[in-house]
Coordinates of C-alpha atoms and ligand atoms in Angstrom, one line a residue:
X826 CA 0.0 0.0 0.0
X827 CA 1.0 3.7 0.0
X828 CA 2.8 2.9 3.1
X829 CA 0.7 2.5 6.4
X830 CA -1.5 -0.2 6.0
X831 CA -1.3 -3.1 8.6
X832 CA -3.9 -5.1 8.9
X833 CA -2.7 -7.3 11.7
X834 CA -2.0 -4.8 13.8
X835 CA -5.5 -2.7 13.7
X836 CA -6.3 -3.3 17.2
X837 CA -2.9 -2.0 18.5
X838 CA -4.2 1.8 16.8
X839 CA -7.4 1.9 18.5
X840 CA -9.7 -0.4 20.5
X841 CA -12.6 -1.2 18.1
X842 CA -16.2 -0.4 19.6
X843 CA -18.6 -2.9 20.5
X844 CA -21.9 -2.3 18.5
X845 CA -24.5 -1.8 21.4
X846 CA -27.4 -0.5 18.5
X847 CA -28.5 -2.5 16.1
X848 CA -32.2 -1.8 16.1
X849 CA -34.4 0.3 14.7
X850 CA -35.4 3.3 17.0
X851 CA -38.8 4.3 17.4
X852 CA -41.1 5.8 19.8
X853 CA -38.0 5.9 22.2
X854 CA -37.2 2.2 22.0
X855 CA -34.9 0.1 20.2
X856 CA -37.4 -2.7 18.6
X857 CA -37.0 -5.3 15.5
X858 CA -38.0 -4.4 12.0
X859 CA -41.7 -5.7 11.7
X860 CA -40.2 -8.3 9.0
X861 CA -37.8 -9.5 11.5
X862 CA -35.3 -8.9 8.5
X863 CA -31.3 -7.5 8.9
X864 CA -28.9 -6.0 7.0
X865 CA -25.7 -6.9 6.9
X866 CA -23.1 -3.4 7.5
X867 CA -19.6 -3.9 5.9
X868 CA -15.9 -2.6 6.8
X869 CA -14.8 -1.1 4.1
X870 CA -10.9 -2.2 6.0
X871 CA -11.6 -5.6 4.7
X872 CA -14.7 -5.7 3.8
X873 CA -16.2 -8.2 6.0
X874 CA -19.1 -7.7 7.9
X875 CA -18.9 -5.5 11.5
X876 CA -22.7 -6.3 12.5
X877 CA -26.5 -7.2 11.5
X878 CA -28.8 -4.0 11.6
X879 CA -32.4 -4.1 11.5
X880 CA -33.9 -3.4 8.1
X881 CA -36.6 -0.9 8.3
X882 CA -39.3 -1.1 5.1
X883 CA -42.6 0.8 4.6
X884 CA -44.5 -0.9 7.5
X885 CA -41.5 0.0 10.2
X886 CA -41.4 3.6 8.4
X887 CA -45.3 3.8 8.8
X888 CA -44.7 3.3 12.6
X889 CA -42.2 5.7 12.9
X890 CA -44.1 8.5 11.1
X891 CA -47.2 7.4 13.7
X892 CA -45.2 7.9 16.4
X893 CA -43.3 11.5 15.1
X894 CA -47.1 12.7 14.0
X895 CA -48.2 12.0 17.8
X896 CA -44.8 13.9 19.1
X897 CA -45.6 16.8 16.6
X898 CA -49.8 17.0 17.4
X899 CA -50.0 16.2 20.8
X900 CA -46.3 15.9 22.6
X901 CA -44.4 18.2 24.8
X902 CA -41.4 19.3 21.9
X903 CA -43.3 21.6 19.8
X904 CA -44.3 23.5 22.8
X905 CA -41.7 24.0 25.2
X906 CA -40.2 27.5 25.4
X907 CA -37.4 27.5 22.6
X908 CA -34.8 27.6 25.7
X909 CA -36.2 24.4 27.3
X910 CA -35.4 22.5 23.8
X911 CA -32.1 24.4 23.6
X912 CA -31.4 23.7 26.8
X913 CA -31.8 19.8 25.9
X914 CA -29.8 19.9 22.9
X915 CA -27.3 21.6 24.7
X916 CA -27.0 18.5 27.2
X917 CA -27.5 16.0 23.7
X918 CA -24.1 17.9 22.8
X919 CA -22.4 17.3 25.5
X920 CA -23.6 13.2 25.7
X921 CA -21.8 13.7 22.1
X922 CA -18.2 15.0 23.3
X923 CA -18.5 12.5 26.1
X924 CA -18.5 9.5 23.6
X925 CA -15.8 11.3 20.7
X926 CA -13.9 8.1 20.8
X927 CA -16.3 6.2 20.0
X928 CA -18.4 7.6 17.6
X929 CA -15.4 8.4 15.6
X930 CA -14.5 4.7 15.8
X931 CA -17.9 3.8 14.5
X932 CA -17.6 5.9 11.5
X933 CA -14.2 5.0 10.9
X934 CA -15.4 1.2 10.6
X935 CA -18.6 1.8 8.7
X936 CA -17.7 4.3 6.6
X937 CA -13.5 4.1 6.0
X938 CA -13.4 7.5 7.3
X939 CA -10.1 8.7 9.3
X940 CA -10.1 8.0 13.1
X941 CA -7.8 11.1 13.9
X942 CA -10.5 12.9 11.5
X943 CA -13.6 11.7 13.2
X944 CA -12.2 12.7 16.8
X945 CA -10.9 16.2 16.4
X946 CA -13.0 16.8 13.3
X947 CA -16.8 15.3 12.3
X948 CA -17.6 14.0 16.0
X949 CA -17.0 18.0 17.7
X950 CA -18.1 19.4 14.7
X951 CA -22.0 17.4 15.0
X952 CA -21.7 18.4 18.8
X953 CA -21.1 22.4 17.8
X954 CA -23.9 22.1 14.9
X955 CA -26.0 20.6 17.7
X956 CA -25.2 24.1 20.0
X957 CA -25.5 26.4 17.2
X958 CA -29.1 25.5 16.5
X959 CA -29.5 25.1 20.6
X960 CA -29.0 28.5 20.6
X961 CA -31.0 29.8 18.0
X962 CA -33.9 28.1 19.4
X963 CA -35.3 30.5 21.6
X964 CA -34.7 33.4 19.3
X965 CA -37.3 32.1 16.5
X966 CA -39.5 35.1 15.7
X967 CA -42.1 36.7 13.0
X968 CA -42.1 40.2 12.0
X969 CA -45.3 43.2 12.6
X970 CA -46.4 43.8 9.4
X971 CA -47.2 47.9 8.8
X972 CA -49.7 46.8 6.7
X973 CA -50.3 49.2 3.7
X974 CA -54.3 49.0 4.4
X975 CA -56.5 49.4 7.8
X976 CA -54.7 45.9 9.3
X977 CA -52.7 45.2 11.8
X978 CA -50.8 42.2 11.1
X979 CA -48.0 40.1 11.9
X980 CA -46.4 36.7 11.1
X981 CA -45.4 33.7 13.3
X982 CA -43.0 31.1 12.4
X983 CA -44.3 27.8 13.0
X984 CA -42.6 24.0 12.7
X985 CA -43.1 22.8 9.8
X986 CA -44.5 19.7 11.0
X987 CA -42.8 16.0 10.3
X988 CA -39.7 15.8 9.0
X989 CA -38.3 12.9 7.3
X990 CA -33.9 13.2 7.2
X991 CA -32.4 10.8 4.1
X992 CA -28.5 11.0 5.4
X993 CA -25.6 10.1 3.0
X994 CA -23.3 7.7 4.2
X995 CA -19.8 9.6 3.4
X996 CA -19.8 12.3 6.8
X997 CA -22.1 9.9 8.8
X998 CA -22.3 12.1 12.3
X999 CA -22.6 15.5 10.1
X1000 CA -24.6 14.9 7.9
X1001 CA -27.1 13.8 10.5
X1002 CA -26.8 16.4 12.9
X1003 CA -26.6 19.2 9.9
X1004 CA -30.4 18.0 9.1
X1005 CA -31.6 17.0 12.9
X1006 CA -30.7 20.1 14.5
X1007 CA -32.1 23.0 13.2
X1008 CA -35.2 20.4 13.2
X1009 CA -35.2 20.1 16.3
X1010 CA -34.4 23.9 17.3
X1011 CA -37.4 24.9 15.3
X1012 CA -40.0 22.1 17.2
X1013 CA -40.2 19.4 14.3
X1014 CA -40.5 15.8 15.0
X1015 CA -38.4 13.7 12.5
X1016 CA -38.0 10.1 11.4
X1017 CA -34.3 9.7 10.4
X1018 CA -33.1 7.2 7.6
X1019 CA -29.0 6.9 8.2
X1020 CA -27.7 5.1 4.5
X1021 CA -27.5 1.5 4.4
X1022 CA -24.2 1.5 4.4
X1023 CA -23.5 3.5 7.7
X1024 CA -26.1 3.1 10.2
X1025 CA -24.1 2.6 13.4
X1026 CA -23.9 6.0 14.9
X1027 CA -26.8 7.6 13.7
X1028 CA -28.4 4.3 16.2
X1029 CA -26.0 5.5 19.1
X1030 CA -27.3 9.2 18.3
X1031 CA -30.7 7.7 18.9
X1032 CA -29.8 6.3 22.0
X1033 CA -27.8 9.8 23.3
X1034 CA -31.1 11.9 22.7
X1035 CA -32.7 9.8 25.1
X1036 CA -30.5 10.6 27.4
X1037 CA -30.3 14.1 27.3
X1038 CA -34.2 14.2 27.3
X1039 CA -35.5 14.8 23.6
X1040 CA -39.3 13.2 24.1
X1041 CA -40.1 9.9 22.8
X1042 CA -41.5 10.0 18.9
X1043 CA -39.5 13.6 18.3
X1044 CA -35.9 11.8 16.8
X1045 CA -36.9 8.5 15.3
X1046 CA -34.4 6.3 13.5
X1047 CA -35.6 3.9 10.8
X1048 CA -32.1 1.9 8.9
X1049 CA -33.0 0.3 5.8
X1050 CA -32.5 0.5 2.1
X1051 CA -32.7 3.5 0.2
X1052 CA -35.7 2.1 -2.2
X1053 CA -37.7 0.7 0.5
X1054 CA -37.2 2.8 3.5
X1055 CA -36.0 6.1 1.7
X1056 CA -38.7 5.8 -0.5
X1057 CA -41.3 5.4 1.9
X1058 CA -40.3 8.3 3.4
X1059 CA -40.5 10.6 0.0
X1060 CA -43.5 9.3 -0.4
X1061 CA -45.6 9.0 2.9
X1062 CA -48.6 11.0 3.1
X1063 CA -48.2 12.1 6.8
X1064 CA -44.5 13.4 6.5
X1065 CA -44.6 17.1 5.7
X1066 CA -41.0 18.1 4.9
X1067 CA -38.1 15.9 3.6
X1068 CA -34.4 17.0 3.6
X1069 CA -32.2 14.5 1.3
X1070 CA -28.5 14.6 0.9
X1071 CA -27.3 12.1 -1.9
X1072 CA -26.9 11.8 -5.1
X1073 CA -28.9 14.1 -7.7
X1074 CA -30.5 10.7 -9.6
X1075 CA -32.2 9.6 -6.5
X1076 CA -32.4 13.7 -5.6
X1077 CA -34.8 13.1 -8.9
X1078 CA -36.8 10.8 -7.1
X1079 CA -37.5 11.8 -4.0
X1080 CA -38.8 14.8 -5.8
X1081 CA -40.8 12.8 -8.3
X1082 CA -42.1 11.0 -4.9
X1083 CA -43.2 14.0 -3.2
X1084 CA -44.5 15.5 -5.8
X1085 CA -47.2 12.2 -6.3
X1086 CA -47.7 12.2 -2.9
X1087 CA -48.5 15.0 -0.6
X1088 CA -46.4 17.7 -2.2
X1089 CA -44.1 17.4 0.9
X1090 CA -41.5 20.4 1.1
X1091 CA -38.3 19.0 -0.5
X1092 CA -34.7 20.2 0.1
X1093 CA -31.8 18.6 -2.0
X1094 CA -28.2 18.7 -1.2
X1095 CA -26.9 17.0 -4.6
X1096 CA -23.5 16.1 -5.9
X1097 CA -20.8 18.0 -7.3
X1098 CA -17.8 18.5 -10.1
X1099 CA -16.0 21.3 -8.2
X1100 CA -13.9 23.8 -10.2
X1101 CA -10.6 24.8 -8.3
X1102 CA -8.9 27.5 -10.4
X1103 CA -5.3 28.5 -9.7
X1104 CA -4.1 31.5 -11.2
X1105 CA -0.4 32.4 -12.1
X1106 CA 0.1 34.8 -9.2
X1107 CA -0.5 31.7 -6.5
X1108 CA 2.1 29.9 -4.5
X1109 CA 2.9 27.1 -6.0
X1110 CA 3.3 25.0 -3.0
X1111 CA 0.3 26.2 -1.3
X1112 CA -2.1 25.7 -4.1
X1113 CA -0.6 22.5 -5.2
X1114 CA -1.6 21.3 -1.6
X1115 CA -5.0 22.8 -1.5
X1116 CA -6.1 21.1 -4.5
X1117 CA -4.8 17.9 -3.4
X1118 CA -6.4 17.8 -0.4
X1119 CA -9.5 19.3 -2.0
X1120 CA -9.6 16.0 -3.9
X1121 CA -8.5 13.4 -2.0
X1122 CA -9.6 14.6 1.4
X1123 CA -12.1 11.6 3.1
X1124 CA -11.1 9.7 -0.1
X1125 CA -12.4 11.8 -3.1
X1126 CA -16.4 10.6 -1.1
X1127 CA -17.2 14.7 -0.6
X1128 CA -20.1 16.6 -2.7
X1129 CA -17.7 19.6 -2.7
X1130 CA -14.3 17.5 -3.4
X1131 CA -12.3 19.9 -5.8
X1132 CA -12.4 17.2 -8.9
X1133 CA -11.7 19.5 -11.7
X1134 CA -8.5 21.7 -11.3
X1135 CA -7.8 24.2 -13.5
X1136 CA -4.2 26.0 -13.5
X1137 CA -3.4 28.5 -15.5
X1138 CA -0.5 28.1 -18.2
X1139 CA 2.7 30.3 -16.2
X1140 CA 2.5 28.1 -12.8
X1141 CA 0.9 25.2 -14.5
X1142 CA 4.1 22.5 -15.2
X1143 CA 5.1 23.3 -11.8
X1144 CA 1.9 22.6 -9.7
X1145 CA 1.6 19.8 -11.8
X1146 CA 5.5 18.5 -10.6
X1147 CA 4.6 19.2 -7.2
X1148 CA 0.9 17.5 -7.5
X1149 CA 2.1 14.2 -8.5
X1150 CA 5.2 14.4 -6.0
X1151 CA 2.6 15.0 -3.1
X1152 CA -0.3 12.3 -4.3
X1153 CA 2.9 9.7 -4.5
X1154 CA 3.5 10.7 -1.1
X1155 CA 0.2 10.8 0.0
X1156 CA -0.2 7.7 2.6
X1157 CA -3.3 5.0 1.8
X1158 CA -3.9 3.0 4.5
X1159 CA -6.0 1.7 7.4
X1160 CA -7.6 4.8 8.9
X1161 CA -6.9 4.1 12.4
X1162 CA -3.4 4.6 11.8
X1163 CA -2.1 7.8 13.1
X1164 CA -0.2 8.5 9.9
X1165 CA -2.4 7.8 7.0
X1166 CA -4.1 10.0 4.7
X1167 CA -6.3 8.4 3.4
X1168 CA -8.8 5.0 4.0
X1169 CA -10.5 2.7 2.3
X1170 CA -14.1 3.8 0.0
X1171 CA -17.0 3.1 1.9
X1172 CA -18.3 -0.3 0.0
X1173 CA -17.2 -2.5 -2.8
X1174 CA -19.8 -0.8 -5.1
X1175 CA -18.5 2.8 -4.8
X1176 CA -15.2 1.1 -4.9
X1177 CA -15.6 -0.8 -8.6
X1178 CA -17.7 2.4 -9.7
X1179 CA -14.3 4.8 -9.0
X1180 CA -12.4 2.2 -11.2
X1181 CA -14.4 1.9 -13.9
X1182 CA -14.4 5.6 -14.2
X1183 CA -10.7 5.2 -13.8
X1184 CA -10.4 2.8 -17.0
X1185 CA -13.3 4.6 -19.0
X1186 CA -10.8 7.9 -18.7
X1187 CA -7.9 5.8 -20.0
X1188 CA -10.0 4.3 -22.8
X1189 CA -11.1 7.9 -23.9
X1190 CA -7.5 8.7 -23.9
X1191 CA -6.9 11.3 -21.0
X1192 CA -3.3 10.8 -19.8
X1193 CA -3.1 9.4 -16.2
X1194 CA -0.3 11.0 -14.4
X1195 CA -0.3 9.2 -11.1
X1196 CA -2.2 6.4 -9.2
X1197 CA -4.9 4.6 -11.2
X1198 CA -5.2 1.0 -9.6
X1199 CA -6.5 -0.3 -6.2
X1200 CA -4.1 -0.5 -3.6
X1201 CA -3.7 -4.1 -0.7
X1202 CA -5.3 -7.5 -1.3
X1203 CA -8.7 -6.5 0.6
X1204 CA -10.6 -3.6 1.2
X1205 CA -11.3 -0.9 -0.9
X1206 CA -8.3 1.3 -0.8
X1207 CA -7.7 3.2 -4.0
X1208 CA -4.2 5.1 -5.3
X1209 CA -4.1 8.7 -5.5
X1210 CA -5.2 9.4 -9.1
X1211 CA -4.7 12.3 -11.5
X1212 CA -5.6 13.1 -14.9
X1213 CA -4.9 15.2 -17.4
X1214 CA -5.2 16.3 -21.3
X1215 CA -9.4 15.7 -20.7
X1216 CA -11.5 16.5 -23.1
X1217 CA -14.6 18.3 -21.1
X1218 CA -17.5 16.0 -22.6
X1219 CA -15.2 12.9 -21.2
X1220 CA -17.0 10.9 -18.1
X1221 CA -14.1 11.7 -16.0
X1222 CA -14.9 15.4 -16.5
X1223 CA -18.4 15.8 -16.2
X1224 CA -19.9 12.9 -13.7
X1225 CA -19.5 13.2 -10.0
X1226 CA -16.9 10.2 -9.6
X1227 CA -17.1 10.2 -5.6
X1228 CA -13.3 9.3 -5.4
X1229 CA -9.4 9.8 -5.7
X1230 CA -9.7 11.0 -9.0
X1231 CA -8.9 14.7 -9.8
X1232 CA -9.4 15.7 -13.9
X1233 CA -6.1 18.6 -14.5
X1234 CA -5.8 21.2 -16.8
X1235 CA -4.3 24.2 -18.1
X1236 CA -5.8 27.4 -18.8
X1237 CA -4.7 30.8 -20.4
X1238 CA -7.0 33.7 -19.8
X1239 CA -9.7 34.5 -17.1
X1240 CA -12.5 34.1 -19.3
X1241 CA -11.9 30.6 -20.1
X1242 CA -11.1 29.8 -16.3
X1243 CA -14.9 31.3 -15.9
X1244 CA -16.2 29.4 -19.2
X1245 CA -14.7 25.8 -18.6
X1246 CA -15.3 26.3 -14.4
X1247 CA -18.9 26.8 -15.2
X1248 CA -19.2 23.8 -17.7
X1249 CA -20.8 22.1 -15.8
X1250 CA -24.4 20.9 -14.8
X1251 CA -23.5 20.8 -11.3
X1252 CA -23.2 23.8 -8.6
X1253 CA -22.2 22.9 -5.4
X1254 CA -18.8 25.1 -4.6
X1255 CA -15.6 26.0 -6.3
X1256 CA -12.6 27.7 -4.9
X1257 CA -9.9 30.3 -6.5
X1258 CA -6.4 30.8 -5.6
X1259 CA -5.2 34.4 -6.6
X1260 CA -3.6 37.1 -4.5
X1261 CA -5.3 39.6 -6.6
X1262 CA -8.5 40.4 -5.2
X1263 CA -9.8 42.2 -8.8
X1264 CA -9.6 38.2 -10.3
X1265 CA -11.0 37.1 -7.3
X1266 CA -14.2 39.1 -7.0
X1267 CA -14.7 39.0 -10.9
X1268 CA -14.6 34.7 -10.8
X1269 CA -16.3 34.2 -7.6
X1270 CA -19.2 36.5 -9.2
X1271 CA -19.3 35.1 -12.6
X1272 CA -19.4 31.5 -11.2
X1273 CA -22.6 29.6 -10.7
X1274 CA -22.4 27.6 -7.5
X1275 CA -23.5 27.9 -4.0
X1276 CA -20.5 28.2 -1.7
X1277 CA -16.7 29.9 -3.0
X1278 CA -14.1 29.5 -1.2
X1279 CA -11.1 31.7 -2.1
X1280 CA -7.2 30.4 -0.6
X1281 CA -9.0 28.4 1.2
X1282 CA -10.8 24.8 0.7
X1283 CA -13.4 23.1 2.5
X1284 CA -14.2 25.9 4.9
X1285 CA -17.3 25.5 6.5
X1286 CA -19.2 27.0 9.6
X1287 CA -22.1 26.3 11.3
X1288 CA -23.2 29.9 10.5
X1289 CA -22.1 30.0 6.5
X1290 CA -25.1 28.5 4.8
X1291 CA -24.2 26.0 2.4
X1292 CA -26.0 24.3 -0.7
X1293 CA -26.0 24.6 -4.4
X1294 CA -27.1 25.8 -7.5
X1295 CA -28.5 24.3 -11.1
X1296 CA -28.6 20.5 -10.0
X1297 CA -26.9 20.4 -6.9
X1298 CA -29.6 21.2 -5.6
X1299 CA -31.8 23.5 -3.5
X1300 CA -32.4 24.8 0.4
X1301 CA -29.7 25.5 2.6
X1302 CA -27.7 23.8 5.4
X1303 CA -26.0 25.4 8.0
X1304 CA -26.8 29.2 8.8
X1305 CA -30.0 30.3 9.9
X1306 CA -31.2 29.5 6.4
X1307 CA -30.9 25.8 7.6
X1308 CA -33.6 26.7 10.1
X1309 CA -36.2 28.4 8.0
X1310 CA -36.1 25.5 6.3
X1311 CA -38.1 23.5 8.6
X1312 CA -40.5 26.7 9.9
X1313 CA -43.4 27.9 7.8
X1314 CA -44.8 31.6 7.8
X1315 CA -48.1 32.0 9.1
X1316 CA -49.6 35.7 8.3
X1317 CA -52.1 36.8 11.1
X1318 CA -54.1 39.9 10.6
X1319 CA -56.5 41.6 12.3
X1320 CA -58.7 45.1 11.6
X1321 CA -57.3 48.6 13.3
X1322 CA -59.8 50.6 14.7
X1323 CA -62.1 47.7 16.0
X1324 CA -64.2 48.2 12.4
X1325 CA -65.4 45.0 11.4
X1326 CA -63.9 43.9 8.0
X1327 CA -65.2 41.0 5.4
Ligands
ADP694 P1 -25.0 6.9 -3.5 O1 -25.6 6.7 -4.8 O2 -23.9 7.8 -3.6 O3 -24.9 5.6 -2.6 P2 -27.6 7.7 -2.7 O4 -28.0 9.0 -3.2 O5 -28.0 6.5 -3.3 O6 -26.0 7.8 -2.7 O7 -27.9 7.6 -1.1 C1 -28.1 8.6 -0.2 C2 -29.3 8.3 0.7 O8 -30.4 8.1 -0.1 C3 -29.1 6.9 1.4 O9 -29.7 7.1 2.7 C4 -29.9 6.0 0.6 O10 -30.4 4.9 1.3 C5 -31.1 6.9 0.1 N1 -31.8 6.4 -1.1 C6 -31.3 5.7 -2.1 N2 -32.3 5.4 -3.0 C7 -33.4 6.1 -2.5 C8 -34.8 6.2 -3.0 N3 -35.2 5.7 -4.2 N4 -35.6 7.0 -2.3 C9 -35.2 7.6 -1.1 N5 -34.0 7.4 -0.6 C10 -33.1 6.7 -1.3

């Protein structure tokens, strides 16, 4: 392997968890799907199985709706003061950063993702997005309308109502507490589907909220299959918002499914093919390191990953030297190790998808610089890979590969950074390294995405709302926007001057 990997000696990095959750969590109870039927979870280390989970279909999601529709209509969370259900996020936060260790661990087996990562990064991350939204709970407010005619009138901002959360499997903890928090800040009650492939902390989350005190019925957690339980979720009559994060062909139908069925509220967090444009004035070694690890951080599996990179032609042989020098270096291995980069992809699917995309880009003739093959006898671990001499309608430049794979090329003028960076049906983010803040303003304003980060990659806050244009989507997490998505507007008005109106 890229140095690193030892499978033998896993345990001496890190004691693996036990799996204490396995069952499906509804009502406030750990119970067994109605069908009595499991799923089998894989490590992606070696990909042999960790643990059964129960599988959740349309009957179990049924339940769960039943029992977040009885939280919402007649339960205590929708009507406590805002600071009473800040006040118990707050304590589900700190049940969070009591368990770092293992929660990170979980994520690190289910999904592949770095154990140093998951500790100082994802785990204290869901616990802050968990105290953001705590404290934006008791400040959730409508406006008094000066109405134009003889009314007084104001608005109230009300919870939406049932929310159904379909979480990706690539930043397990995040992603769930990025669509459960402001949820729950706002008064919603919410069945939760974690992806198939990484239910394991999203059932120890279930079990945390208990403690802290979140009511029975308001966080319900159904695992299952994306076409059975996802899709019972899209397209249940009694759900009244539902917040996906995935890919933009199943994005498609969960749309298509609420649109049949109730004309839920959808929000879509989609995929990606992010632009990173260096311009001639960067450092070298600065932007030759931001784009690497805007690629290959949390193996390539990141909506926003940075897999198109566009250099411009002064600077361009030598962040192309200094690329390839760093992704030989870059260290593939087991992610508990202290040392490595980079761990395996998440299943044997996303795994074989990468590499097909890998050969398909050979066969169409780009030139592979570095990396290209799978790394280790098991698992999914896959090299470092870069291309370049692309044509833009080639597969490796236009889909959302969800891997190692970065697509490299040189550019001459401003215009066609802007033109090829926008090429694109996707929308998600881009970044731009320039010192000269005339290039900067002009791209990051001529650019069609959602989030731009300029020197600087991957730099999210709990208070920057984030989501995407054209198909990556639409609503925001993060930010206060996050919130509004799960409150509606109610207008109330009333005559001035006590005259009775029809
Ligand atoms: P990927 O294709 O990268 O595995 P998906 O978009 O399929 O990602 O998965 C994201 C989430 O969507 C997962 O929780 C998955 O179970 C769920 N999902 C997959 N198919 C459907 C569907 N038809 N309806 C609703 N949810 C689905």
């Amino acid at each position: 392997m890229g140095s690193g990997c030892n499978y033998d000696g896993l345990d001496s990095f890190v004691k693996i968890p036990t799996i204490k959750f396995t069952k499906l969590f509804i009502n406030g109870e750990f119970i067994d799907s109605i069908s009595g039927k499991t799923l089998e979870t894989i490590d992606p280390r070696t990909g042999e199985m960790i643990a059964r989970v129960a599988e959740g279909d349309k009957e179990d999601v049924d339940l769960a709706v039943k029992a977040a529709r009885h939280a919402f209509d007649s339960g205590p969370w929708p009507r406590l003061p805002g600071s009473e259900r800040g006040r118990i996020m707050m304590k589900f936060a700190d049940l969070i950063e009591e368990n770092v260790e293992e929660l990170a661990a979980l994520d690190t087996i289910d999904a592949g993702k770095l154990f140093s990562t998951g500790k100082v990064r994802d785990i204290p991350v869901a616990a802050s997005i968990l105290r953001y939204y705590a404290g934006a709970a008791d400040k959730i407010h409508g406006e008094v309308l000066k109405m134009s005619r003889e009314f007084h009138a104001y608005t109230l901002r009300e919870p939406i109502g049932v929310v159904g959360h379909i979480v990706p499997w690539n930043i397990p903890s995040v992603s769930f507490f990025i669509k459960v928090s402001p949820a729950l800040a706002a008064g919603c009650t919410m069945v939760v589907k974690p992806a198939e492939q990484t239910p394991l902390s999203a059932l120890y989350y279930a079990h945390l909220a208990k403690l802290a005190g979140i009511p029975d019925g308001v966080i319900n957690v159904v695992t299952g299959f994306g076409p059975t339980a996802g899709a019972a979720i899209s397209s249940h009559m009694d759900i009244d918002a539902v917040s996906f994060t995935g890919s933009t062909e199943v994005g498609r139908k969960v749309m298509q499914a609420a649109a049949a069925s109730n004309l839920k509220v959808v929000s879509l967090e989609l995929g990606g093919k992010s632009p990173l444009i260096i311009f001639d004035d960067a450092d070298v070694d600065i932007a030759a390191q931001l784009a690497l690890t805007g690629i290959l951080f949390n193996k390539g599996e990141v909506c926003v990953a940075s897999s198109r990179v566009y250099v411009q032609e002064g600077i361009y042989d030598q962040v192309v030297k200094k690329l390839v020098e760093n992704a030989k270096a870059w260290v593939v291995g087991d992610p508990f190790d202290p040392k490595v980069q980079q761990g395996p992809q998440v299943d044997k699917k996303q795994f074989e998808k990468i590499l097909s995309y890998i050969e398909h880009g050979k066969r169409e003739g780009a030139t592979l610089l570095t990396g290209g093959k799978p790394l280790g006898g098991k698992g999914y671990y896959i090299e470092p890979t870069i291309f370049t001499d692309f044509k833009e309608e080639m597969l490796i430049a236009k889909d959302e590969i969800f891997g190692p794979v970065m697509a490299l090329a040189k550019f001459k003028t401003i215009e066609e950074a802007i033109e090829r960076a926008n090429n694109t049906r996707y929308g998600l983010a881009a970044g731009i390294v320039t010192k000269d803040l005339n290039v900067a303003n002009t791209v990051s304003r001529s650019i069609r995405a959602g989030t731009i980060w300029i020197n600087c990659y991957f730099a999210f806050g709990n208070d920057c709302p984030f989501g995407g244009y054209k198909m990556s989507g639409f609503g925001k997490d993060f930010g206060l926007e996050a919130l509004h998505k799960y409150l509606k507007v109610k207008s109330v008005v009333t005559p001035l001057y006590n005259t009775p109106w029809l």
